mmCIF file of C-alpha atoms in Angstrom:
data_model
loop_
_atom_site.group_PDB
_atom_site.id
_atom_site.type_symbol
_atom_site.label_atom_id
_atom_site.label_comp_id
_atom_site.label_asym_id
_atom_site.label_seq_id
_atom_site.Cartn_x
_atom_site.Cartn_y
_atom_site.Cartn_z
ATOM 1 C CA UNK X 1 0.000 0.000 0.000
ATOM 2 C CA UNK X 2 2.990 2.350 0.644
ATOM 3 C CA UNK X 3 4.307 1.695 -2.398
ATOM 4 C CA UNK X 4 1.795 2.349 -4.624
ATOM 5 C CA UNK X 5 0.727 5.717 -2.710
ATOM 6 C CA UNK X 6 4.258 6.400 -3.408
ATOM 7 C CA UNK X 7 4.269 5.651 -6.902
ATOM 8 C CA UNK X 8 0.688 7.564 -7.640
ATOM 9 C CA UNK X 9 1.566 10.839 -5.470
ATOM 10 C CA UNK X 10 5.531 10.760 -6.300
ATOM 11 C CA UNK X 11 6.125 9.097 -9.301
ATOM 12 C CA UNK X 12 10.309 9.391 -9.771
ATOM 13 C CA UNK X 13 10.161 10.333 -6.305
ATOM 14 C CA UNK X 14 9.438 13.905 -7.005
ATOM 15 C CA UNK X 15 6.073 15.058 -5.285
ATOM 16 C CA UNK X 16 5.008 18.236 -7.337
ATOM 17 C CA UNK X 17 2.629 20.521 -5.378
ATOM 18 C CA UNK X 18 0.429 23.121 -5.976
ATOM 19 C CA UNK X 19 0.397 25.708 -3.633
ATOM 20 C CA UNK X 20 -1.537 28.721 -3.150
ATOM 21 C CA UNK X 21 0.604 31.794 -3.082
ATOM 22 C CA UNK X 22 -2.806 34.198 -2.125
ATOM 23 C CA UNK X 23 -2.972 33.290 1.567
ATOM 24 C CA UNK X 24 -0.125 35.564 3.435
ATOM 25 C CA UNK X 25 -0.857 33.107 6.935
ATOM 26 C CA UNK X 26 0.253 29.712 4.628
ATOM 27 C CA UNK X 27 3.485 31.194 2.518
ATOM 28 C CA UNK X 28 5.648 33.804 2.770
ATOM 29 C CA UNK X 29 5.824 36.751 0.618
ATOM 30 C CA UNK X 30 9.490 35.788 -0.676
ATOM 31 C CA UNK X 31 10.999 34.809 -3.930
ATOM 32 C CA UNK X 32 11.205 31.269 -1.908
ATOM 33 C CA UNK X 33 8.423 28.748 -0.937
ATOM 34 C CA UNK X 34 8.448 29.424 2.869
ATOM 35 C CA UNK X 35 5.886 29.010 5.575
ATOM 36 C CA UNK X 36 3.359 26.557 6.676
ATOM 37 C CA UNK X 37 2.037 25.253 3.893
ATOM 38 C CA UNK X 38 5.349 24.771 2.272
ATOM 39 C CA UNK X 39 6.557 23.031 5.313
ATOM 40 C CA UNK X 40 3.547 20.671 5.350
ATOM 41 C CA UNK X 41 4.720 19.621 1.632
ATOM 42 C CA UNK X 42 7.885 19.205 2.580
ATOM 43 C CA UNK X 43 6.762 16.742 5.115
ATOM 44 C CA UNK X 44 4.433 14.827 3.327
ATOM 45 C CA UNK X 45 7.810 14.255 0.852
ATOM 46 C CA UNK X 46 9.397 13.317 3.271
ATOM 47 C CA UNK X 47 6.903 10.435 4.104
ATOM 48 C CA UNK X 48 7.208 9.493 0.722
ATOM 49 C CA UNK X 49 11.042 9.396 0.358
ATOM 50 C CA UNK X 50 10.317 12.263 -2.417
ATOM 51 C CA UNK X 51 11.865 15.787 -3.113
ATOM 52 C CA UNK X 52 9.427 18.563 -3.370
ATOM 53 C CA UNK X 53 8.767 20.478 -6.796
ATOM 54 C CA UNK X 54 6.423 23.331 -6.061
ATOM 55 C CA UNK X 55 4.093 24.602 -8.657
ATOM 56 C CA UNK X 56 2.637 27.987 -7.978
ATOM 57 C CA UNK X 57 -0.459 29.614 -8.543
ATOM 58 C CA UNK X 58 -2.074 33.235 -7.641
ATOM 59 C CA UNK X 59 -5.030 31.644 -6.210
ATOM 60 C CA UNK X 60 -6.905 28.874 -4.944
ATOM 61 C CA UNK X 61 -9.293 28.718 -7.917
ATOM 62 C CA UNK X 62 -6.555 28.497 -10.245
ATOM 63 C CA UNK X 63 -4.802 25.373 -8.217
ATOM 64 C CA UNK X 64 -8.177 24.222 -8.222
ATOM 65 C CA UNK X 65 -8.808 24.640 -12.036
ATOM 66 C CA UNK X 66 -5.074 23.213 -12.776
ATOM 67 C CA UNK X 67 -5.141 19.780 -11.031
ATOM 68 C CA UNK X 68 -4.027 17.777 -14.105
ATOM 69 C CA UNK X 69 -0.298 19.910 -13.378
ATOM 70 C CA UNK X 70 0.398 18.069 -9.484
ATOM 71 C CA UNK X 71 -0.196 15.837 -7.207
ATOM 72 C CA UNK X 72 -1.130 17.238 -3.986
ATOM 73 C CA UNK X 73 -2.501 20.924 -3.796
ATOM 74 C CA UNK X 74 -2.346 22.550 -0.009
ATOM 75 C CA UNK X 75 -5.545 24.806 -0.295
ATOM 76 C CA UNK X 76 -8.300 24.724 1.686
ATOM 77 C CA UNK X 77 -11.158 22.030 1.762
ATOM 78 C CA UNK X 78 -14.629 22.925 -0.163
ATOM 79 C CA UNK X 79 -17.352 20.643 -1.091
ATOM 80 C CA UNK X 80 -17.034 22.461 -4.261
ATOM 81 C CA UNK X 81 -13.039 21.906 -4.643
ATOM 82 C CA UNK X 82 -13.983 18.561 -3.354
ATOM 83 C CA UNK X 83 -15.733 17.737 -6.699
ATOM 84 C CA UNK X 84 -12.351 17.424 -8.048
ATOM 85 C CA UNK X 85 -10.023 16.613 -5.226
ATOM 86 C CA UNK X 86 -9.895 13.988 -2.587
ATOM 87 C CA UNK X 87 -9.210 16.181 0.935
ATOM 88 C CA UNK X 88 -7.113 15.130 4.234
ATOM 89 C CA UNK X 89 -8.580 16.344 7.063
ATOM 90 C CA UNK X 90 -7.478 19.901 8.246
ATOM 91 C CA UNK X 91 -4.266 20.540 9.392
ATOM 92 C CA UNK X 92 -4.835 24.571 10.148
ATOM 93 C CA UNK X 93 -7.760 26.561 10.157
ATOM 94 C CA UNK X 94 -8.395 30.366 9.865
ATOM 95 C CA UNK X 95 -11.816 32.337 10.924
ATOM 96 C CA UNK X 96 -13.812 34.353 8.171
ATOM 97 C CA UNK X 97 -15.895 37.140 9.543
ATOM 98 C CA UNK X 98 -17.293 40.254 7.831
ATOM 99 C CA UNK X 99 -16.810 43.373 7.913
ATOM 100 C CA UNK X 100 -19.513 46.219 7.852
ATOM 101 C CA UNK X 101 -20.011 50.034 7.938
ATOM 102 C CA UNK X 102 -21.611 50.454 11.052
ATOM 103 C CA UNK X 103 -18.774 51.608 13.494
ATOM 104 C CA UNK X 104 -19.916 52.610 16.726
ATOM 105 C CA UNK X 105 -23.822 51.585 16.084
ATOM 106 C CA UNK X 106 -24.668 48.806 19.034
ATOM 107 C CA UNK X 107 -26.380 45.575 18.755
ATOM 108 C CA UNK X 108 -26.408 43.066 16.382
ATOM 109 C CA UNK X 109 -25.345 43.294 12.224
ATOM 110 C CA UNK X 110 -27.572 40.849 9.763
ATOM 111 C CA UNK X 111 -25.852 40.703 6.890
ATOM 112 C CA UNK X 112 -28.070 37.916 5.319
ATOM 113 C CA UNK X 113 -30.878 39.954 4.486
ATOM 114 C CA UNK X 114 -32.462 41.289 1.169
ATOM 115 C CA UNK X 115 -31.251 43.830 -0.639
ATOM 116 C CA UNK X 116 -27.899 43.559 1.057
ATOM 117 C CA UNK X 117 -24.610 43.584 -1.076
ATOM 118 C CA UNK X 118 -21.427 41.547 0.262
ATOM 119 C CA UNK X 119 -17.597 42.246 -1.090
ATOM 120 C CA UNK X 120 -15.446 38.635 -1.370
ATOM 121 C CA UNK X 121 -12.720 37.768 -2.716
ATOM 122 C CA UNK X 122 -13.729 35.391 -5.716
ATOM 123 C CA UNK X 123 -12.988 31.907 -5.966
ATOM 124 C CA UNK X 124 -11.718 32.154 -1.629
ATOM 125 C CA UNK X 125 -13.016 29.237 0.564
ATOM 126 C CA UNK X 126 -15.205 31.988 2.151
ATOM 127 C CA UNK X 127 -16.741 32.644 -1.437
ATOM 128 C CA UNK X 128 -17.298 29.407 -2.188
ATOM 129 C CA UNK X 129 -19.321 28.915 1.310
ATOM 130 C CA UNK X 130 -21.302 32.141 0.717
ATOM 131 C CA UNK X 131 -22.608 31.152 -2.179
ATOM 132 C CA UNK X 132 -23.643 27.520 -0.582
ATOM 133 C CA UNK X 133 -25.280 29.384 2.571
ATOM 134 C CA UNK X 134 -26.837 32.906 1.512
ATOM 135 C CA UNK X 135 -30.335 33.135 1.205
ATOM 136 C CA UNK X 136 -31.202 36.921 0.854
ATOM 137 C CA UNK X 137 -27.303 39.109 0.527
ATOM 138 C CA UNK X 138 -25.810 39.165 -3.193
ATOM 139 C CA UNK X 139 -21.962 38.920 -3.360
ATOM 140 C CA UNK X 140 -19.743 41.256 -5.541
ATOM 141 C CA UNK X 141 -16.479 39.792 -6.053
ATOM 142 C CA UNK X 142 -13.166 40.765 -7.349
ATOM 143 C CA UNK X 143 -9.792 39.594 -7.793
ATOM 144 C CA UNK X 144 -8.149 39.242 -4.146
ATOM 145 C CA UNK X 145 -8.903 40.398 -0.693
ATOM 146 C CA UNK X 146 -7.538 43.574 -1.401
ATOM 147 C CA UNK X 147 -9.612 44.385 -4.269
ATOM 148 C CA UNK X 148 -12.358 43.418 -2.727
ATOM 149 C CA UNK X 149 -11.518 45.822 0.088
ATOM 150 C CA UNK X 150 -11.165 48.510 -2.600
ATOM 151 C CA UNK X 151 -14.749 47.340 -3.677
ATOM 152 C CA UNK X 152 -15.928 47.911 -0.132
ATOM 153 C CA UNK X 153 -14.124 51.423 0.641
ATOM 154 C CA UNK X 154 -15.203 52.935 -2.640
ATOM 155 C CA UNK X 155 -18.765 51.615 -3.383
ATOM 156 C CA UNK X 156 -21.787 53.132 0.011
ATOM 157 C CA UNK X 157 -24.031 50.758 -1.192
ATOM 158 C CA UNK X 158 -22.192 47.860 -0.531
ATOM 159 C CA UNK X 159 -23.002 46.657 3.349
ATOM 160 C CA UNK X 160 -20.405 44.246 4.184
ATOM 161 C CA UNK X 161 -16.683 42.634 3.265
ATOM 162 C CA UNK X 162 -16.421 39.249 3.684
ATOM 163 C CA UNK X 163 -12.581 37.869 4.721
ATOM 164 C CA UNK X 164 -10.196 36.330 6.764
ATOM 165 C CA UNK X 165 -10.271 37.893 9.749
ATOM 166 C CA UNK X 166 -6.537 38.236 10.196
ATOM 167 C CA UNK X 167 -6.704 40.166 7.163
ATOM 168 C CA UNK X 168 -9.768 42.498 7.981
ATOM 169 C CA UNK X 169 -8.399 43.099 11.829
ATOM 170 C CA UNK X 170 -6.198 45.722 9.373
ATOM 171 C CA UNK X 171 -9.193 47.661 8.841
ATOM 172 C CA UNK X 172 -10.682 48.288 11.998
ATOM 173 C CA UNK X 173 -10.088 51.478 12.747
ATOM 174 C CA UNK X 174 -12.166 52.822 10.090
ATOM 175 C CA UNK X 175 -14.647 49.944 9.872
ATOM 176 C CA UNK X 176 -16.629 47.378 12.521
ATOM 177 C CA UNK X 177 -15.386 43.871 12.132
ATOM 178 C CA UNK X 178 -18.114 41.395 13.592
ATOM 179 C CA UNK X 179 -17.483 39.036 16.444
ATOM 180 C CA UNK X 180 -17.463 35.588 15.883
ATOM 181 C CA UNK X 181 -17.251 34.018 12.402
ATOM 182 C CA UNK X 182 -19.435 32.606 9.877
ATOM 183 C CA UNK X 183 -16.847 29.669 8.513
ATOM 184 C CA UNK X 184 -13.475 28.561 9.311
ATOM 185 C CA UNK X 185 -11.778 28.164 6.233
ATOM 186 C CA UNK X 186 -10.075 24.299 6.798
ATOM 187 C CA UNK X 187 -6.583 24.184 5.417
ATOM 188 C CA UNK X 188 -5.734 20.190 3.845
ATOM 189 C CA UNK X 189 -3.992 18.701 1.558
ATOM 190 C CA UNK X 190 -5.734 17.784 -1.389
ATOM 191 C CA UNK X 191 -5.019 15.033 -4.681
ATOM 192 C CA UNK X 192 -6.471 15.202 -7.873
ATOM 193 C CA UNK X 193 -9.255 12.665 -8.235
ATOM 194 C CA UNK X 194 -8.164 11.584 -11.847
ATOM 195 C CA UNK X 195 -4.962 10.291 -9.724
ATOM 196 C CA UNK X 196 -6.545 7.596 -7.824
ATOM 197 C CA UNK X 197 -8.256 5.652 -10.804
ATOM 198 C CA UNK X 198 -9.478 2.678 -8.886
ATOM 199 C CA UNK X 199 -10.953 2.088 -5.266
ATOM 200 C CA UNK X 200 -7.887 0.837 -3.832
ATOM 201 C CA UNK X 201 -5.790 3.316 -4.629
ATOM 202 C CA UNK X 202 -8.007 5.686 -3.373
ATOM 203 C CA UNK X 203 -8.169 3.589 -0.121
ATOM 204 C CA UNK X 204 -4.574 4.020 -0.108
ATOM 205 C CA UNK X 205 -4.380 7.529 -0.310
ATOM 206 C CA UNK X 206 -6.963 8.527 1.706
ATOM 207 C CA UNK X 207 -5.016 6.568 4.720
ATOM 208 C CA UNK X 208 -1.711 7.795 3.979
ATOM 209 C CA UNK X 209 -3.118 11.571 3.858
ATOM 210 C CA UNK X 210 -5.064 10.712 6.959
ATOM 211 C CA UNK X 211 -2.234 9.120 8.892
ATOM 212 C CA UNK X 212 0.442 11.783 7.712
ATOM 213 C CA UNK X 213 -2.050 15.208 9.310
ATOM 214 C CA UNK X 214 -2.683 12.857 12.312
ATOM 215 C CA UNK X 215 1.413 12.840 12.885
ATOM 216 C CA UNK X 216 1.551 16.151 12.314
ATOM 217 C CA UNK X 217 -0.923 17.154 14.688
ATOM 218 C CA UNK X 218 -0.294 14.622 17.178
ATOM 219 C CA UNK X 219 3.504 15.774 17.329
ATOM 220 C CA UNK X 220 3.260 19.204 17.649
ATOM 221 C CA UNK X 221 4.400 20.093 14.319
ATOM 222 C CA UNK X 222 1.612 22.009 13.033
ATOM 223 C CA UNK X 223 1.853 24.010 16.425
ATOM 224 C CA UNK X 224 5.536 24.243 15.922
ATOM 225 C CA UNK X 225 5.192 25.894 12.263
ATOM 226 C CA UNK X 226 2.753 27.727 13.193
ATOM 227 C CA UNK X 227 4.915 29.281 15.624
ATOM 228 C CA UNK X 228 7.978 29.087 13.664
ATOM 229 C CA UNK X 229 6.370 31.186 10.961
ATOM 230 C CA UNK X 230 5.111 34.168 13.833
ATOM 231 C CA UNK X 231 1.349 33.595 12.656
ATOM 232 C CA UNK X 232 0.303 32.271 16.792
ATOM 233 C CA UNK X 233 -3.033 33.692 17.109
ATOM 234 C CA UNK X 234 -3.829 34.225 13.502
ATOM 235 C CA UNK X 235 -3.971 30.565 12.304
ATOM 236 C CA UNK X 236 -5.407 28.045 14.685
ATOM 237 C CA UNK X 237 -4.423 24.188 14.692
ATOM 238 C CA UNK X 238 -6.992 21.556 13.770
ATOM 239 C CA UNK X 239 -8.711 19.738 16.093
ATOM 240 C CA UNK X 240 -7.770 16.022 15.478
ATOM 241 C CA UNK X 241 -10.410 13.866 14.327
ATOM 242 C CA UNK X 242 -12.607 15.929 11.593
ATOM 243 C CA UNK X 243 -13.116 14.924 8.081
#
């Protein structure tokens, strides 16, 4: 079973990954590959007895579009992603909150009502959940949180920003940012379904992926990167034991 997880994930014994260069909690903003995720590949080579070969993209919906081009992709787990991808469980998570005009007004914000307008980053975990789980808001979306921002600051009639709230904790000052959170956004490690071609294979790899986040929880290593990388506080460790 090892072997043939090895041979479908890291044929040659190079294990190419697709990693999401969007999310400034997960990789570094450096000509390198540095940070969590990166670190979690580099593991899961490790496990293999592969080297690493990253293959970059500018966001998660272009990983997600490009699966044919690696074998694991470290972005975060969607039912819609899932379509296409077979998911560990989480190995991070990060909250997504809104934020809304109304500084200084007390009580409670709906956003989820009609006529409302909400800002989002398009193709984000957060996007793909709103447009699962909204019943009355629209969404307005644009190329990266900070567009969407941009969407936000320049545009009265729309009522909220949807976004990680590490990111929106930036904007503040000017703007409320709720309490709580509507979704954490589940970091895993997904493979391409067209990679696992027959039940037991896919058997295979769903155990090794499952196993390998286990170990890396269990040890302390996800707590250790997380650490390592200064993002305490901002991403959270998985609890052990989802799906």
């Amino acid at each position: 079973a090892a072997r043939r997880t090895a041979l479908v994930l890291a044929p040659q014994s190079v294990l190419r990954v697709g990693i999401n260069l969007s999310n400034f909690l997960l990789v570094e903003k450096t000509s390198s590959f540095r940070g969590v995720s990166p670190s979690m590949a580099a593991f899961i080579a490790a496990k293999l007895g592969a080297t690493v070969e990253f293959v970059p993209y500018a966001n998660p919906g272009a990983l997600t579009a490009d699966s044919a081009n690696f074998a694991i992709g470290l972005v975060a787990n969607e039912p819609q992603r899932a379509e296409k991808m077979l998911f560990s469980p989480p190995y991070a998570e990060i909250e997504a909150t809104f934020l809304v005009r109304t500084k200084g007004v007390d009580g409670d914000v709906v956003v989820d009502v009609p006529g409302n307008v909400v800002a989002v980053s398009e193709g984000a975990a957060y996007d793909l959940y709103l447009t699962r789980t909204l019943k009355h808001a629209s969404l307005r979306r644009a190329k990266g949180l900070g567009a969407s921002f941009d969407l936000f600051r320049d545009d009265p009639s729309i009522a909220a920003l949807a976004g990680l709230r590490p990111k929106l904790v930036e904007y503040q000052d000017r703007y409320d940012l709720l309490p709580g959170r509507f979704m954490a956004v589940k970091q895993s490690i997904g493979v391409p379904r067209h990679l696992l071609g027959d039940p037991a294979t896919e058997h295979d790899v769903t155990n090794f992926l499952r196993a390998a986040v286990e170990e890396a929880l269990d040890t302390g290593l996800v707590e250790r990167l997380i650490d390592d990388f200064q993002v305490t506080g901002r991403l959270t460790v998985a609890q052990p034991g989802q799906e």
